[in-house]
Short mmCIF file of C-alpha atoms and ligand atoms in Angstrom, two decimals:
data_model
loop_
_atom_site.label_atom_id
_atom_site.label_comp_id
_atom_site.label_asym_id
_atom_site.label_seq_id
_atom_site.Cartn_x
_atom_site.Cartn_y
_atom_site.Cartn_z
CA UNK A 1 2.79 -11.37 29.67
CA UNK A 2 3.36 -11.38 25.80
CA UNK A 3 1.52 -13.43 23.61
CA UNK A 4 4.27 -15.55 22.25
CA UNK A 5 1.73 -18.79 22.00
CA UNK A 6 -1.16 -18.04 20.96
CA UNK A 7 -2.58 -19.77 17.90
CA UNK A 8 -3.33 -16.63 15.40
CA UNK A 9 -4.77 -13.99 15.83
CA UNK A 10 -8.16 -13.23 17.92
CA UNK A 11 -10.59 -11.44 16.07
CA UNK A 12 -13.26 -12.16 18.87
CA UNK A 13 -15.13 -14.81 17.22
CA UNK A 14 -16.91 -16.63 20.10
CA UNK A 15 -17.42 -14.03 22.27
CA UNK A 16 -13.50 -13.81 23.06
CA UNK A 17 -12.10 -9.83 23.05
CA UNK A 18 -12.28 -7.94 20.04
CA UNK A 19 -8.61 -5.55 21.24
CA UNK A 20 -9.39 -1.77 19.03
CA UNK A 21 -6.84 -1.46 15.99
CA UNK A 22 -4.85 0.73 17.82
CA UNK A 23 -4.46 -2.22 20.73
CA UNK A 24 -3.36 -4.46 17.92
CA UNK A 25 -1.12 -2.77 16.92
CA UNK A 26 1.42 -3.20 19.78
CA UNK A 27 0.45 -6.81 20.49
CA UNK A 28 0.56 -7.93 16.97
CA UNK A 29 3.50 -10.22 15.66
CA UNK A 30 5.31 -11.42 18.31
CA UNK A 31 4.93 -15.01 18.17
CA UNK A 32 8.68 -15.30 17.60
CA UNK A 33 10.00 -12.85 19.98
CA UNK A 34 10.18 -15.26 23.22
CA UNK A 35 10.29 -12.59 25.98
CA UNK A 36 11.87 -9.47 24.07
CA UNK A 37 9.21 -6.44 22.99
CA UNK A 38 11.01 -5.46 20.19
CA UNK A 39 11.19 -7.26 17.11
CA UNK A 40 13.98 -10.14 17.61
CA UNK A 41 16.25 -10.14 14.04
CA UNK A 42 16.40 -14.01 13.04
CA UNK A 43 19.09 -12.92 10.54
CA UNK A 44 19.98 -16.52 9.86
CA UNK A 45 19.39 -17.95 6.12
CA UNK A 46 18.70 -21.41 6.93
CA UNK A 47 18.30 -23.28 9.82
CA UNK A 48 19.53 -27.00 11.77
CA UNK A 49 16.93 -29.92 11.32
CA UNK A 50 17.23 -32.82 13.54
CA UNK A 51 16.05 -35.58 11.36
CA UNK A 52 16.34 -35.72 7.72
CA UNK A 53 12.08 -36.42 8.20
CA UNK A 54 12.10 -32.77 9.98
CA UNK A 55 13.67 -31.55 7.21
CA UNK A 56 11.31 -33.15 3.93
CA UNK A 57 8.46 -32.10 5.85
CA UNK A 58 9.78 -28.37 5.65
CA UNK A 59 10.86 -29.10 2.08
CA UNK A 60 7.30 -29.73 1.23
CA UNK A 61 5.50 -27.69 3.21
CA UNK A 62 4.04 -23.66 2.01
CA UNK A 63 5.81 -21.43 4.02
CA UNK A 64 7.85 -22.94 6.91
CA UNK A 65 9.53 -20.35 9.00
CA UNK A 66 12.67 -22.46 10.12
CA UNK A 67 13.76 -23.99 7.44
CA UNK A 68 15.45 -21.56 4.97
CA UNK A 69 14.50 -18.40 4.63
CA UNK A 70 13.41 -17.56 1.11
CA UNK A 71 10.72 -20.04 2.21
CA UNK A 72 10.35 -18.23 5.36
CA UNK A 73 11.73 -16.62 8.29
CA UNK A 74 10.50 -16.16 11.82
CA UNK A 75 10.94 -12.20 11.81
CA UNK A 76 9.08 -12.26 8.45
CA UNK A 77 6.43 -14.21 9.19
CA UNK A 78 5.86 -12.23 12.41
CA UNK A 79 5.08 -8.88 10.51
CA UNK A 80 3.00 -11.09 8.51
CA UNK A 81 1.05 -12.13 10.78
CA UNK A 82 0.92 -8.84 12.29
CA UNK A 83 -0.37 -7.21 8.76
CA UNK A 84 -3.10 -10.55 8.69
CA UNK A 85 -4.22 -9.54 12.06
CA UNK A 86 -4.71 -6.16 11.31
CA UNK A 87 -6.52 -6.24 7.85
CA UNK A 88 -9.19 -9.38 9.47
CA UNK A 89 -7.04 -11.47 7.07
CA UNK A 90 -5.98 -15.41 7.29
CA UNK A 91 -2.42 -15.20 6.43
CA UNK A 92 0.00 -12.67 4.59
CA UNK A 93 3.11 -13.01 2.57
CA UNK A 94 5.86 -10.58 2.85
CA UNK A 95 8.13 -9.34 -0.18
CA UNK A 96 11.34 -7.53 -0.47
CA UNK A 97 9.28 -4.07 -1.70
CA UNK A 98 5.57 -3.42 -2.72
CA UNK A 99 6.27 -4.03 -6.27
CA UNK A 100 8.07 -7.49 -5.10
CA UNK A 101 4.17 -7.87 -3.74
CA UNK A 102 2.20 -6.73 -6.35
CA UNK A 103 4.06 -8.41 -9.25
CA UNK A 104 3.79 -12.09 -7.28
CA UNK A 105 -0.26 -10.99 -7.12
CA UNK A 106 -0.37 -10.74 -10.75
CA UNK A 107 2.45 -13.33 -12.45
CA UNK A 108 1.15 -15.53 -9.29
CA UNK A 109 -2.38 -15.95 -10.02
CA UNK A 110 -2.49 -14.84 -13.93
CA UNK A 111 -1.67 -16.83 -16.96
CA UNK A 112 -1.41 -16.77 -20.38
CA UNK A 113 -4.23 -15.78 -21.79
CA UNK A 114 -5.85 -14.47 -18.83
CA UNK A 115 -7.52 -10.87 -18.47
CA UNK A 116 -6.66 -8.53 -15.85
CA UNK A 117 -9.15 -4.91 -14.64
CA UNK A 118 -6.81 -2.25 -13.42
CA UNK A 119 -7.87 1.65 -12.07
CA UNK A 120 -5.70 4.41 -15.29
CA UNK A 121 -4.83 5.57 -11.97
CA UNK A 122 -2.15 3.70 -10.25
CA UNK A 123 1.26 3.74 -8.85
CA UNK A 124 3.52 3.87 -12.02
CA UNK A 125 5.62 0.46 -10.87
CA UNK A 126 2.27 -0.88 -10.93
CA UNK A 127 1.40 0.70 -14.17
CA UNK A 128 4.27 -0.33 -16.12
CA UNK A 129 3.98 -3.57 -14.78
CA UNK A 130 0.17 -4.34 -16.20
CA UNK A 131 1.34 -2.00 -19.22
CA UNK A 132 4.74 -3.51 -20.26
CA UNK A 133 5.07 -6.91 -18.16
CA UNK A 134 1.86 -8.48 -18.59
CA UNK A 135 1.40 -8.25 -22.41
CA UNK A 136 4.54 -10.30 -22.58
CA UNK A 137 3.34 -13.03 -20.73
CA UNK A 138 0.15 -12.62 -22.52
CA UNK A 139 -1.87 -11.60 -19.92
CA UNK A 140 -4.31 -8.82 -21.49
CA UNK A 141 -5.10 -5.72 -19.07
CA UNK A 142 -7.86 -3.22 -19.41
CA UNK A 143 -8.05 0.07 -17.66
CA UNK A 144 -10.64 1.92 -16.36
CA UNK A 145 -12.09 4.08 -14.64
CA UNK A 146 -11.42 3.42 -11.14
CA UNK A 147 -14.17 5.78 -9.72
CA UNK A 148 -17.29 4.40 -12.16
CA UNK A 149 -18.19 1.15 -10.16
CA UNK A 150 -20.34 0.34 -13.58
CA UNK A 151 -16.91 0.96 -15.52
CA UNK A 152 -15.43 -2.21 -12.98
CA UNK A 153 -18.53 -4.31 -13.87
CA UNK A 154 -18.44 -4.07 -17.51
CA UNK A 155 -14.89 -4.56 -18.29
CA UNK A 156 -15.01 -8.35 -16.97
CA UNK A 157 -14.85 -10.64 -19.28
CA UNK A 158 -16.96 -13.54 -17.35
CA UNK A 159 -14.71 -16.66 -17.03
CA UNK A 160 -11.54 -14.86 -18.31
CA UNK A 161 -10.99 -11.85 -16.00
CA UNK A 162 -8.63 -12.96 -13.36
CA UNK A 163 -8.57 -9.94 -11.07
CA UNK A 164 -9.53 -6.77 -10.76
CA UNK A 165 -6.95 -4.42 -9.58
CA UNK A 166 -7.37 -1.02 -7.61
CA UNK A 167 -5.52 1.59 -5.94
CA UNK A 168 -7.46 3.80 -3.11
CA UNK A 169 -6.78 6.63 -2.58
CA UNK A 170 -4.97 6.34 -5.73
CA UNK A 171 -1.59 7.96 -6.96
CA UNK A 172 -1.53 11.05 -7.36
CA UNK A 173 -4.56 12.72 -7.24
CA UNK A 174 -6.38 10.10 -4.35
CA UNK A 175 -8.79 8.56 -6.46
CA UNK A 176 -11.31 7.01 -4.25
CA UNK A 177 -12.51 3.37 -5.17
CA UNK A 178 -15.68 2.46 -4.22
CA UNK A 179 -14.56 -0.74 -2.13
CA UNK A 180 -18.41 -2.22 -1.64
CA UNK A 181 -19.14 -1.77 -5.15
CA UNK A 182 -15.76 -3.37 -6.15
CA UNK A 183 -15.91 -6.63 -3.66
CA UNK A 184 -19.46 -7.14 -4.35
CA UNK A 185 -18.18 -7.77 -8.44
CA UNK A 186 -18.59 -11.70 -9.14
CA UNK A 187 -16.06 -13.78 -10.73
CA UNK A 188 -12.79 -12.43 -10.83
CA UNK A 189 -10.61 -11.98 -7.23
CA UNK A 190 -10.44 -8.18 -6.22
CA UNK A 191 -7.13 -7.03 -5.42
CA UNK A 192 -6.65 -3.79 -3.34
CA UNK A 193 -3.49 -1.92 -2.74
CA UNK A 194 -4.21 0.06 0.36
CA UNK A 195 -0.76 2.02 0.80
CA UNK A 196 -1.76 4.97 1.19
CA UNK A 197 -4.72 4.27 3.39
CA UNK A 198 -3.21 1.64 5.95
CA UNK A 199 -5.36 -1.15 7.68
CA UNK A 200 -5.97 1.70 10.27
CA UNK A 201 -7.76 4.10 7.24
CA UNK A 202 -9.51 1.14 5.98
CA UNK A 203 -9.94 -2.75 5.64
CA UNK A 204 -10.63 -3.90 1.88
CA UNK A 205 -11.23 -7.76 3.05
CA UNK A 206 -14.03 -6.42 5.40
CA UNK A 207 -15.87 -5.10 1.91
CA UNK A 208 -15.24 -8.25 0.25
CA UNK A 209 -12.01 -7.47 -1.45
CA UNK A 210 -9.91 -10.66 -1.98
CA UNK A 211 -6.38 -9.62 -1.19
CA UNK A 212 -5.08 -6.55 0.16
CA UNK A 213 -1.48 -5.06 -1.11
CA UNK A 214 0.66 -2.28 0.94
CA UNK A 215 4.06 -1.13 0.21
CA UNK A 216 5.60 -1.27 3.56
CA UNK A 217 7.90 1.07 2.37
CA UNK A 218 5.49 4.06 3.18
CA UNK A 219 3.43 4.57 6.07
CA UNK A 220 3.60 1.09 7.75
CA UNK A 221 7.65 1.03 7.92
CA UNK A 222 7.06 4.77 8.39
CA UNK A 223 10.49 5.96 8.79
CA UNK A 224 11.53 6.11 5.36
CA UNK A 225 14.21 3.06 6.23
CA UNK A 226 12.73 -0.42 5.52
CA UNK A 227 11.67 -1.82 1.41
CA UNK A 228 9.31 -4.05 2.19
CA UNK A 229 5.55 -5.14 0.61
CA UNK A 230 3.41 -7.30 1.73
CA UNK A 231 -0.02 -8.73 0.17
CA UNK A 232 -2.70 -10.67 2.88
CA UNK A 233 -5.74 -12.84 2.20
CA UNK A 234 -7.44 -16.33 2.65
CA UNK A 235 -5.14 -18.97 3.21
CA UNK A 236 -5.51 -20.30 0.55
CA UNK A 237 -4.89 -17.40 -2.07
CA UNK A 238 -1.59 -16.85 0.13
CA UNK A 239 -0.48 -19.91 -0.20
CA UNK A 240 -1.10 -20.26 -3.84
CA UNK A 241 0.87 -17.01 -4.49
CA UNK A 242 3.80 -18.28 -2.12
CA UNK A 243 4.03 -20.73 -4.56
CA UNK A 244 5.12 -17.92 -6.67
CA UNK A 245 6.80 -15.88 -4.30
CA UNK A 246 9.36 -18.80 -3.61
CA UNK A 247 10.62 -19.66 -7.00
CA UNK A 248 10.46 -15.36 -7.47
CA UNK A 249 12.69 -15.19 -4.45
CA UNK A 250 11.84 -11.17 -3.53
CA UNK A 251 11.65 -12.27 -0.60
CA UNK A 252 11.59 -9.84 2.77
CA UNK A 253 14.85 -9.39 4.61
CA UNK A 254 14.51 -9.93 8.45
CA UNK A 255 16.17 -6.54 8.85
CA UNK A 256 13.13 -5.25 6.84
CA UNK A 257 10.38 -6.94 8.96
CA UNK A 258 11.59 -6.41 11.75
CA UNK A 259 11.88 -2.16 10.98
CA UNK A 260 8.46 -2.64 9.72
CA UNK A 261 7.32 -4.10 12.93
CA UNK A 262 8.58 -1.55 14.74
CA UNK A 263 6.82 1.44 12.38
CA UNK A 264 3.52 -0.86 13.39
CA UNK A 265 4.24 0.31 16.70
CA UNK A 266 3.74 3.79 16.36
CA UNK A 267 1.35 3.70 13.24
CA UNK A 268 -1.51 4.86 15.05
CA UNK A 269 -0.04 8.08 16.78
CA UNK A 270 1.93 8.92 13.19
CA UNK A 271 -1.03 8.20 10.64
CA UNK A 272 -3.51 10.59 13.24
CA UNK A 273 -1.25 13.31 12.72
CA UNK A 274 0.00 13.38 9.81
CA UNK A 275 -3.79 13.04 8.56
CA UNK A 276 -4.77 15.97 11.33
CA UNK A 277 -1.65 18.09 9.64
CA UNK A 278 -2.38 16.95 6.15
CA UNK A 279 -6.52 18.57 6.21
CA UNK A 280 -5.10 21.59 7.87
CA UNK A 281 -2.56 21.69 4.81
CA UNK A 282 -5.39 21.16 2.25
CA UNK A 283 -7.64 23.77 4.46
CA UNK A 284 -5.14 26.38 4.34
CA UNK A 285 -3.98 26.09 0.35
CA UNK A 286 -7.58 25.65 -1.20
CA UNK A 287 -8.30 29.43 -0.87
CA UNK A 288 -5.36 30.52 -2.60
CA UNK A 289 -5.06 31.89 -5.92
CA UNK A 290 -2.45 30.69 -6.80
CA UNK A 291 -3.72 26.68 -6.73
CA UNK A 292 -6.17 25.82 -9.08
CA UNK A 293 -7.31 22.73 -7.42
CA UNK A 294 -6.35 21.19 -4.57
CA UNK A 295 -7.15 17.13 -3.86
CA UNK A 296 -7.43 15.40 -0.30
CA UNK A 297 -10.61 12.94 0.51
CA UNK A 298 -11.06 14.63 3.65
CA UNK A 299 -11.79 18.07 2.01
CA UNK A 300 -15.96 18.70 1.57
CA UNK A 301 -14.72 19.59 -2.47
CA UNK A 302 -13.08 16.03 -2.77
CA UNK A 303 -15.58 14.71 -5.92
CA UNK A 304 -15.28 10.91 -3.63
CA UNK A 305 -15.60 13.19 -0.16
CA UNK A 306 -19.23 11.41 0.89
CA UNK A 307 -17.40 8.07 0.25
CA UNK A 308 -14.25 8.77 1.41
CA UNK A 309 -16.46 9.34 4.92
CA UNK A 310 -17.89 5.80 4.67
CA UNK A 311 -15.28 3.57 4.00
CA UNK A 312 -12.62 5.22 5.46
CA UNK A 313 -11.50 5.97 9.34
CA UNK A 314 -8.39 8.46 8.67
CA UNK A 315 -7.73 10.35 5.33
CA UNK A 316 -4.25 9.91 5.42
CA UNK A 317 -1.13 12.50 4.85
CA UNK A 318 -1.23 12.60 1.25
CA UNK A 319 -2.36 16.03 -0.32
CA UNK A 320 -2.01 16.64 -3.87
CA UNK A 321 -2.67 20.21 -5.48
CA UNK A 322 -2.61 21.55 -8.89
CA UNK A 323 -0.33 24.72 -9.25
CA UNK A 324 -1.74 27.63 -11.46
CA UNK A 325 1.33 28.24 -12.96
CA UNK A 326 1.79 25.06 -14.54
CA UNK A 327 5.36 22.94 -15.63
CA UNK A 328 7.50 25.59 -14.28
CA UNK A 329 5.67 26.59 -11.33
CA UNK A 330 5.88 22.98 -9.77
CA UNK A 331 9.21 22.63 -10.55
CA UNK A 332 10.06 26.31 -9.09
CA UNK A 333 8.10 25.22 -5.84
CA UNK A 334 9.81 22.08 -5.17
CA UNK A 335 13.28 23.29 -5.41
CA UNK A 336 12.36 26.28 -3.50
CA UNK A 337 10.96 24.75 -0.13
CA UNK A 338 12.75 24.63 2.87
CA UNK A 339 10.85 22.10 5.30
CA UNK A 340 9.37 20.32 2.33
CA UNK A 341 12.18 18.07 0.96
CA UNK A 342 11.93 16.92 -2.64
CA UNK A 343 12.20 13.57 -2.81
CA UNK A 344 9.74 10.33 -3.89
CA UNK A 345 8.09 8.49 -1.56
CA UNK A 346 5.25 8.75 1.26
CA UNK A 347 4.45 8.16 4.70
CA UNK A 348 7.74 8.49 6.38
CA UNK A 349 8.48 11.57 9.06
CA UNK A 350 9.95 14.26 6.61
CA UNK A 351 7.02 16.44 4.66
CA UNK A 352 7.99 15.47 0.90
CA UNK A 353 6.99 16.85 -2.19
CA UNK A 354 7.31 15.56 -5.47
CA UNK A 355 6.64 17.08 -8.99
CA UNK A 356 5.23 14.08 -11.17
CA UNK A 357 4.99 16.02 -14.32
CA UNK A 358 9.17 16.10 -14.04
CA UNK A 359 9.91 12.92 -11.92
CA UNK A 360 8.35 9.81 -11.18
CA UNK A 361 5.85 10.48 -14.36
CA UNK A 362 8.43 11.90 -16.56
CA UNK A 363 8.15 8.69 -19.11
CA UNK A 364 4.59 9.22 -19.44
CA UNK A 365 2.93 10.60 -23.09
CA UNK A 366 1.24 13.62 -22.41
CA UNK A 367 -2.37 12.01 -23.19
CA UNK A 368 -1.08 9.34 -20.37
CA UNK A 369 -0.44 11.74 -17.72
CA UNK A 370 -3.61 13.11 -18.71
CA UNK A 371 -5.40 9.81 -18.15
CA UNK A 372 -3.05 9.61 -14.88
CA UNK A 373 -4.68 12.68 -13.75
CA UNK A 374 -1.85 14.38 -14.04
CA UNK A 375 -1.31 18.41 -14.73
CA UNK A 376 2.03 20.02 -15.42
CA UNK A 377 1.52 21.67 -12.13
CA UNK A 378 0.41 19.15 -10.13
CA UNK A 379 2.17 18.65 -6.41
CA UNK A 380 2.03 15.40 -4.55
CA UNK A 381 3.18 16.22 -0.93
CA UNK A 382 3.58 13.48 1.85
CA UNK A 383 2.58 14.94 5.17
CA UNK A 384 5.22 14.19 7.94
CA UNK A 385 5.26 14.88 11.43
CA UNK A 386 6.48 18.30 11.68
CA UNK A 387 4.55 21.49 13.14
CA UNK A 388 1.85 21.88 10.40
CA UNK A 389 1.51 25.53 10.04
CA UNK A 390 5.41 25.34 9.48
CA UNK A 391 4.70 23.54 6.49
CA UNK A 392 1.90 25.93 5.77
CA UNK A 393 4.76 28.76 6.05
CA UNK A 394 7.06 26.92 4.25
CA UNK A 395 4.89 26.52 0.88
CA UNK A 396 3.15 29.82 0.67
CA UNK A 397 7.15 31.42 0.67
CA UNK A 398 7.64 29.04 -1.84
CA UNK A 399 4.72 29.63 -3.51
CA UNK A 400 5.65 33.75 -3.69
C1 PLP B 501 5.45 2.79 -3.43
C2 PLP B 501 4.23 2.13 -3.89
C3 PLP B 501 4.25 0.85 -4.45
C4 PLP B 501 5.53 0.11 -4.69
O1 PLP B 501 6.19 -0.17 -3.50
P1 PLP B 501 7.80 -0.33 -3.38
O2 PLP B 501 7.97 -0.65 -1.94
O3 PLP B 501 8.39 0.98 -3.80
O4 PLP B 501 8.19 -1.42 -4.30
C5 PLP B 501 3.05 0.27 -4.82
N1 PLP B 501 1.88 0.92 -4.66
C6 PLP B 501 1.81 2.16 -4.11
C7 PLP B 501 0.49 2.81 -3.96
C8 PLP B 501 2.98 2.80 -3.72
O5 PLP B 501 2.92 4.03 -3.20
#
C-alpha cells in the first residue's frame, strides 16, 4: 500500500525506519496520487471552495495546494516534498527553472543594502544574476574563492552579510566547496546549489548548510524534458521565500513536477552510471597528450579529491578537460563528435559536450573566464547513459 497519508516524511526519528536514499526515492511524493504510482497531473489552475471561510483561509495561508496554483499545486508540492525528504529538509518550494529558484533565494531574503558571499565559480545565470541584478537592487556581492574556507570567513561582513552562496562541484571545472567549513560560518544563511551533485551525491543541510538549490532541469528531471528548480530548507526560510516566490509567480508547472517526479524514480540507477562511465571517461583521457588537464573529483589528481571522498557518495557525470590545442581545438572537437552531441545542459541521457570559451561563456572578459576557470580549450562534457568506451571511441576520433 502507498503512502498517500502519511504526515511528512520519516526520517526515523524515534526509532521509526530510516528507508536508504535509494528506497526514498520511489516512495517519495505521493501524498497526492490516491492509488496511481505515477505522478497524477493536477493540471487545474485553481480550484472549488465550499465556503467563502474555506476559501480566506487559503487566501491567507503560505502555500496551500488547492487553492490556486501559483500559490500551490498538489503535483508541485508532491515533488517538493519528495526533494524535502530526500535532502533531510522541512519543506521545499518548487520554481519554473533553477534560476526561477535561485533568484527567489536571493531577491527573497536580500535587501537593499544587504551583502551577499558568492564562489567566482558559478553557473553563469547565477553569475549574472549576483553580477548585474543585485547591484541594482543594491544588494552588494563579493566573490571569492570558493575552495579557501578562510576566503568564506573573511568576506562576511558581521551583521550585513545575508548569505553566502556556493556551487559544488562548481561550473565548469567542479570546484569542490568545503560544505563543513562553509555551514559551520556564523551569521549569514548558507545557500548551496547542489545540481550537479544531487541529494544522492551529497546533503548540504546535513553539514549545516541553510538551504539547498538544484536545477531540476539536470540530473533530477534527468531526461532533458522538464525546466524546473527547486530550493528546500527549514520551514520557516521556505515559507519566508514563498512569500517571494508568489508575488514572483515562476512558479512550477504540474507538467514539470510531475516529469521531475518521475526522473526521481530512476535517479539512483542513472546518477551510478553515469558517475561509473564518467571516471572511466576521466581515466581513459588523463594520459593523453593531447589534454593538458583533465578535472573530475573522483580522479586521485582532482586538487579537492581527499574532500570530494568525504562529503560526497557519487562523483557525478560531469567531466571537464582542458584541450592542448586551445580556442580552436575545442571548437574542432565539439563539432566533430559523433555520440557526443553539442549542446548545453547536464544530467540528461545523451553524452553532451559544450565549449564554454565559445558558448555559454562567450560574454565573459577574458580576465573573467580566467577567474571562471576557464581555458580556451576547456570541454565540459555531461556523461549520459550510453556504452562508455563508445564515448571513449568517440572523443579520441575526434580528438585526431
Ligand atoms: C542549469 C543550472 C542552473 C539554472 O537552472 P535552469 O533550470 O537552467 O534555470 C543553476 N545552477 C546550476 C549549477 C545549473 O547547472
Amino acid at each position: 500500500m502507498g503512502e498517500q497519508t502519511t504526515e511528512g516524511p520519516d526520517h526515523g526519528v524515534g526509532g521509526a525506519f530510516t528507508d536508504a536514499l535509494d528506497t526514498r526515492l520511489i516512495g517519495a511524493g505521493r501524498r497526492h496520487n490516491g492509488s496511481a504510482l505515477a505522478p497524477v497531473i493536477w493540471a487545474s489552475s485553481t480550484f472549488e471552495t465550499a465556503t467563502v471561510e474555506e476559501g480566506r483561509g487559503m487566501a491567507l495561508s503560505v502555500g496551500a495546494t488547492e487553492f490556486y496554483s501559483r500559490y500551490g499545486n498538489p503535483t508541485v508540492n508532491d515533488f517538493e516534498e519528495a526533494i524535502a525528504e530526500l535532502e533531510g529538509a522541512e519543506a521545499g518550494r518548487a520554481f519554473g527553472s533553477g534560476m526561477g529558484a535561485v533568484a527567489a533565494v536571493v531577491l527573497g531574503l536580500c535587501s537593499r543594502g544587504d551583502h551577499v558571499v558568492a564562489q567566482r565559480q558559478l553557473y553563469a545565470g547565477t553569475q549574472m544574476l549576483l553580477q548585474a541584478v543585485c547591484p541594482r537592487f543594491g544588494i552588494e556581492v563579493t566573490f571569492v574563492d570558493g575552495t579557501d574556507p578562510e576566503a568564506w570567513r573573511e568576506a562576511v561582513q558581521p551583521g550585513r552579510t545575508m548569505l553566502l552562496l556556493a556551487e559544488t562541484p562548481a561550473n565548469p571545472r567542479l570546484d569542490i566547496v568545503d560544505l563543513v567549513a562553509l555551514g559551520a560560518i556564523k551569521g549569514p544563511m548558507k545557500v548551496v546549489d547542489s545540481t550537479f551533485a544531487t541529494p544522492l551525491g551529497q546533503r548540504p543541510l546535513e553539514h549545516g548548510c541553510d538551504l539547498v538549490v538544484h536545477s531540476a532541469t539536470k540530473c533530477l528531471g534527468g531526461h532533458n524534458d522538464v525546466t524546473l528548480g527547486v530550493v528546500a530548507g527549514s520551514r520557516e526560510l521556505i515559507d519566508w521565500i514563498w512569500g517571494f516566490a508568489v508575488l514572483q509567480g515562476a512558479v512550477a508547472s504540474p507538467h514539470e513536477a510531475a516529469g521531475g517526479l518521475r526522473g526521481l524514480r530512476t535517479l539512483g540507477v542513472r546518477l551510478r552510471h553515469q558517475s561509473d562511465s564518467a571516471a572511466h571517461i576521466a581515466e581513459s583521457l588523463e594520459p593523453d597528450e593531447r589534454i593538458a588537464e583533465v578535472r573530475y573529483p573522483g580522479l586521485a589528481s582532482h586538487p579537492q579529491h581527499e574532500l570530494a571522498l568525504r562529503q560526497m557518495d557519487l562523483m557525478g557525470g560531469l567531466v571537464t578537460f582542458d584541450l592542448a590545442g586551445g580556442f580552436e581545438a575545442g571548437r574542432h572537437l565539439v563539432e566533430s563528435t559523433r555520440i557526443c552531441r553539442l549542446a548545453t545542459s547536464l544530467g540528461g541521457p545523451e553524452t553532451l559536450v559544450t565549449h564554454p570559451a565559445s558558448t555559454t561563456h562567450v560574454n565573459l572578459l577574458p580576465e573573467e573566464l580566467e577567474a571562471a576557470g576557464i581555458a580556451p580549450g576547456t570541454i565540459r562534457m555531461s556523461v549520459g547513459l550510453e556504452d562508455p568506451g563508445d564515448i571513449v571511441s568517440d572523443l579520441l576520433a575526434a580528438l585526431a
